[in-house]
PDB file of C-alpha atoms in Angstrom:
ATOM      1  CA  MET A 202      26.806 -44.627  16.445  1.00 89.00           C
ATOM      2  CA  THR A 203      23.656 -44.302  18.499  1.00 97.00           C
ATOM      3  CA  TYR A 204      23.527 -43.241  22.127  1.00 98.00           C
ATOM      4  CA  TRP A 205      21.289 -44.674  24.828  1.00 98.00           C
ATOM      5  CA  LEU A 206      20.422 -44.582  28.497  1.00 98.00           C
ATOM      6  CA  ILE A 207      19.731 -47.796  30.411  1.00 98.00           C
ATOM      7  CA  LYS A 208      18.259 -47.892  33.905  1.00 97.00           C
ATOM      8  CA  THR A 209      18.893 -50.273  36.760  1.00 97.00           C
ATOM      9  CA  GLU A 210      17.909 -50.591  40.387  1.00 96.00           C
ATOM     10  CA  PRO A 211      21.246 -50.246  42.220  1.00 97.00           C
ATOM     11  CA  ASP A 212      20.265 -52.854  44.819  1.00 96.00           C
ATOM     12  CA  VAL A 213      19.785 -55.372  41.964  1.00 95.00           C
ATOM     13  CA  TRP A 214      22.725 -54.390  39.707  1.00 97.00           C
ATOM     14  CA  SER A 215      24.800 -51.327  40.532  1.00 97.00           C
ATOM     15  CA  TRP A 216      27.484 -49.368  38.747  1.00 98.00           C
ATOM     16  CA  ASP A 217      29.994 -50.879  41.205  1.00 97.00           C
ATOM     17  CA  ASP A 218      28.795 -54.357  40.132  1.00 98.00           C
ATOM     18  CA  GLN A 219      29.178 -53.374  36.484  1.00 98.00           C
ATOM     19  CA  VAL A 220      32.703 -52.011  36.980  1.00 97.00           C
ATOM     20  CA  LYS A 221      33.760 -55.056  39.006  1.00 97.00           C
ATOM     21  CA  ASN A 222      32.386 -57.556  36.462  1.00 97.00           C
ATOM     22  CA  LYS A 223      33.157 -55.383  33.403  1.00 97.00           C
ATOM     23  CA  VAL A 224      30.728 -57.301  31.121  1.00 97.00           C
ATOM     24  CA  THR A 225      27.151 -58.381  31.743  1.00 97.00           C
ATOM     25  CA  PHE A 226      23.941 -59.110  29.894  1.00 96.00           C
ATOM     26  CA  TRP A 227      21.136 -56.550  30.130  1.00 95.00           C
ATOM     27  CA  ASP A 228      18.066 -58.693  30.724  1.00 94.00           C
ATOM     28  CA  GLY A 229      14.644 -58.471  32.311  1.00 91.00           C
ATOM     29  CA  VAL A 230      13.242 -55.726  30.072  1.00 94.00           C
ATOM     30  CA  ARG A 231       9.502 -56.381  29.651  1.00 94.00           C
ATOM     31  CA  ASN A 232       8.223 -53.095  28.243  1.00 93.00           C
ATOM     32  CA  TYR A 233       7.691 -53.222  24.473  1.00 93.00           C
ATOM     33  CA  GLN A 234       9.038 -49.718  23.796  1.00 95.00           C
ATOM     34  CA  ALA A 235      12.152 -50.398  25.874  1.00 95.00           C
ATOM     35  CA  SER A 236      12.523 -53.793  24.174  1.00 95.00           C
ATOM     36  CA  ASN A 237      12.339 -52.150  20.749  1.00 96.00           C
ATOM     37  CA  ASN A 238      15.115 -49.807  21.876  1.00 97.00           C
ATOM     38  CA  LEU A 239      17.223 -52.837  22.863  1.00 97.00           C
ATOM     39  CA  LYS A 240      16.562 -54.339  19.418  1.00 97.00           C
ATOM     40  CA  ALA A 241      17.839 -51.128  17.800  1.00 98.00           C
ATOM     41  CA  MET A 242      21.161 -51.230  19.663  1.00 98.00           C
ATOM     42  CA  LYS A 243      24.263 -52.062  17.634  1.00 98.00           C
ATOM     43  CA  VAL A 244      27.699 -53.254  18.719  1.00 98.00           C
ATOM     44  CA  GLY A 245      29.769 -50.168  19.503  1.00 98.00           C
ATOM     45  CA  ASP A 246      26.831 -48.005  20.603  1.00 98.00           C
ATOM     46  CA  LEU A 247      27.299 -46.289  23.960  1.00 98.00           C
ATOM     47  CA  ALA A 248      24.841 -45.974  26.829  1.00 98.00           C
ATOM     48  CA  PHE A 249      24.626 -44.008  30.024  1.00 98.00           C
ATOM     49  CA  PHE A 250      24.263 -46.289  33.049  1.00 98.00           C
ATOM     50  CA  TYR A 251      21.525 -44.852  35.267  1.00 98.00           C
ATOM     51  CA  HIS A 252      20.677 -45.736  38.882  1.00 98.00           C
ATOM     52  CA  THR A 253      16.945 -45.562  39.623  1.00 97.00           C
ATOM     53  CA  GLY A 254      15.267 -45.603  43.043  1.00 94.00           C
ATOM     54  CA  ASP A 255      16.466 -43.128  45.623  1.00 94.00           C
ATOM     55  CA  GLU A 256      19.675 -42.293  43.726  1.00 96.00           C
ATOM     56  CA  ARG A 257      18.319 -41.279  40.301  1.00 97.00           C
ATOM     57  CA  ARG A 258      21.604 -40.436  38.629  1.00 97.00           C
ATOM     58  CA  ILE A 259      23.817 -41.302  35.678  1.00 98.00           C
ATOM     59  CA  MET A 260      26.857 -43.150  37.009  1.00 98.00           C
ATOM     60  CA  GLY A 261      28.953 -43.827  33.916  1.00 97.00           C
ATOM     61  CA  ILE A 262      29.109 -45.209  30.395  1.00 98.00           C
ATOM     62  CA  VAL A 263      28.811 -48.719  28.988  1.00 98.00           C
ATOM     63  CA  GLU A 264      29.353 -49.990  25.457  1.00 98.00           C
ATOM     64  CA  ILE A 265      27.042 -52.422  23.683  1.00 98.00           C
ATOM     65  CA  ILE A 266      29.245 -55.438  22.876  1.00 98.00           C
ATOM     66  CA  LYS A 267      26.636 -58.008  21.790  1.00 98.00           C
ATOM     67  CA  PRO A 268      23.444 -57.190  19.892  1.00 98.00           C
ATOM     68  CA  TYR A 269      19.929 -58.235  20.829  1.00 97.00           C
ATOM     69  CA  TYR A 270      19.393 -61.942  21.486  1.00 97.00           C
ATOM     70  CA  PRO A 271      16.712 -63.994  23.325  1.00 96.00           C
ATOM     71  CA  ASP A 272      16.370 -63.436  27.069  1.00 96.00           C
ATOM     72  CA  PRO A 273      16.240 -66.876  28.730  1.00 95.00           C
ATOM     73  CA  SER A 274      14.463 -65.356  31.762  1.00 92.00           C
ATOM     74  CA  ASP A 275      11.391 -64.719  29.567  1.00 94.00           C
ATOM     75  CA  PRO A 276       9.377 -67.959  29.484  1.00 91.00           C
ATOM     76  CA  ALA A 277       7.175 -66.628  26.648  1.00 92.00           C
ATOM     77  CA  GLY A 278      10.218 -65.954  24.450  1.00 90.00           C
ATOM     78  CA  ARG A 279       9.018 -62.466  23.466  1.00 93.00           C
ATOM     79  CA  PHE A 280      11.822 -60.395  24.918  1.00 96.00           C
ATOM     80  CA  GLY A 281      15.576 -60.213  24.514  1.00 96.00           C
ATOM     81  CA  MET A 282      18.716 -58.647  25.881  1.00 97.00           C
ATOM     82  CA  VAL A 283      22.091 -57.182  24.917  1.00 98.00           C
ATOM     83  CA  ASP A 284      25.539 -57.436  26.487  1.00 98.00           C
ATOM     84  CA  VAL A 285      27.250 -54.332  27.852  1.00 98.00           C
ATOM     85  CA  GLN A 286      30.768 -53.541  29.021  1.00 98.00           C
ATOM     86  CA  ALA A 287      31.780 -50.821  31.471  1.00 98.00           C
ATOM     87  CA  ILE A 288      33.761 -48.048  29.782  1.00 97.00           C
ATOM     88  CA  ARG A 289      34.205 -45.330  32.408  1.00 96.00           C
ATOM     89  CA  SER A 290      32.752 -43.690  35.472  1.00 96.00           C
ATOM     90  CA  PHE A 291      31.758 -40.061  35.665  1.00 95.00           C
ATOM     91  CA  ASN A 292      33.761 -37.721  37.877  1.00 93.00           C
ATOM     92  CA  HIS A 293      30.398 -36.305  38.896  1.00 92.00           C
ATOM     93  CA  PRO A 294      27.355 -38.595  38.639  1.00 96.00           C
ATOM     94  CA  ILE A 295      24.550 -36.535  37.078  1.00 97.00           C
ATOM     95  CA  THR A 296      21.360 -36.393  39.123  1.00 97.00           C
ATOM     96  CA  LEU A 297      17.885 -36.409  37.634  1.00 97.00           C
ATOM     97  CA  LYS A 298      17.367 -33.060  39.371  1.00 97.00           C
ATOM     98  CA  GLU A 299      20.270 -31.544  37.406  1.00 96.00           C
ATOM     99  CA  ILE A 300      18.878 -32.956  34.163  1.00 97.00           C
ATOM    100  CA  LYS A 301      15.370 -31.635  34.854  1.00 97.00           C
ATOM    101  CA  GLU A 302      16.771 -28.185  35.715  1.00 97.00           C
ATOM    102  CA  ASN A 303      18.629 -27.920  32.391  1.00 97.00           C
ATOM    103  CA  PRO A 304      16.343 -26.398  29.708  1.00 97.00           C
ATOM    104  CA  LEU A 305      18.397 -28.074  26.949  1.00 97.00           C
ATOM    105  CA  LEU A 306      17.485 -31.534  28.272  1.00 97.00           C
ATOM    106  CA  GLN A 307      13.715 -31.188  28.740  1.00 96.00           C
ATOM    107  CA  HIS A 308      12.963 -33.223  25.604  1.00 96.00           C
ATOM    108  CA  LEU A 309      14.693 -36.380  26.874  1.00 97.00           C
ATOM    109  CA  SER A 310      12.583 -39.458  27.548  1.00 95.00           C
ATOM    110  CA  LEU A 311      14.196 -39.529  30.996  1.00 96.00           C
ATOM    111  CA  VAL A 312      12.257 -36.351  31.782  1.00 96.00           C
ATOM    112  CA  ARG A 313       9.125 -37.004  29.711  1.00 93.00           C
ATOM    113  CA  GLN A 314       8.675 -40.807  30.128  1.00 91.00           C
ATOM    114  CA  SER A 315      10.144 -41.482  33.533  1.00 86.00           C
ATOM    115  CA  ARG A 316       9.138 -45.170  33.605  1.00 89.00           C
ATOM    116  CA  LEU A 317      10.900 -46.128  30.355  1.00 93.00           C
ATOM    117  CA  SER A 318      13.974 -48.242  31.195  1.00 96.00           C
ATOM    118  CA  VAL A 319      15.862 -48.122  27.871  1.00 97.00           C
ATOM    119  CA  MET A 320      15.832 -44.933  25.802  1.00 97.00           C
ATOM    120  CA  PRO A 321      17.718 -43.171  23.024  1.00 97.00           C
ATOM    121  CA  ILE A 322      19.776 -40.041  23.715  1.00 98.00           C
ATOM    122  CA  ASP A 323      20.433 -37.598  20.879  1.00 98.00           C
ATOM    123  CA  GLU A 324      24.048 -36.658  20.136  1.00 98.00           C
ATOM    124  CA  LYS A 325      23.747 -33.041  21.300  1.00 98.00           C
ATOM    125  CA  SER A 326      22.312 -34.129  24.664  1.00 98.00           C
ATOM    126  CA  TRP A 327      24.891 -36.923  24.937  1.00 98.00           C
ATOM    127  CA  ASN A 328      27.725 -34.425  24.543  1.00 97.00           C
ATOM    128  CA  LEU A 329      26.174 -31.997  27.013  1.00 97.00           C
ATOM    129  CA  LEU A 330      25.742 -34.757  29.605  1.00 97.00           C
ATOM    130  CA  LEU A 331      29.323 -35.925  29.017  1.00 95.00           C
ATOM    131  CA  ASN A 332      30.564 -32.432  29.816  1.00 94.00           C
ATOM    132  CA  ILE A 333      28.471 -32.244  32.966  1.00 93.00           C
ATOM    133  CA  GLY A 334      29.554 -35.693  34.169  1.00 93.00           C
ATOM    134  CA  ASN A 335      33.222 -35.235  33.430  1.00 86.00           C
ATOM    135  CA  ASN A 336      33.810 -31.610  34.364  1.00 77.00           C
ATOM    136  CA  THR A 337      31.709 -30.788  37.386  1.00 52.00           C
TER     137      THR A 337
END
């Protein structure tokens, strides 16, 4: 299994929207590095669901339930999307500030490449973030 983090603007698609609808497609990604990360996703992989904008926090976890396929919103046909399903909310959404203050998480793309919208998360960091989100 591989772990990921996917970002969304909460005024466009929020964690509450995701929980209410349970399943959605993750479309609109137009950055090649982020698109390559979508292509690498497999059914059963898990991803942190991250609110950008003023909130900047991990809200919960989604599961990849459909692998990469063409994004119909891309008229050029270069980009694709995956389908995700809400798994669970965090007891304590994890802020970007908390992540940046943790020396064990400084290597994450979330800290180093703040504009990247889809990124891998290593297993050690995934487990650390799970503990923070579920126990704080």
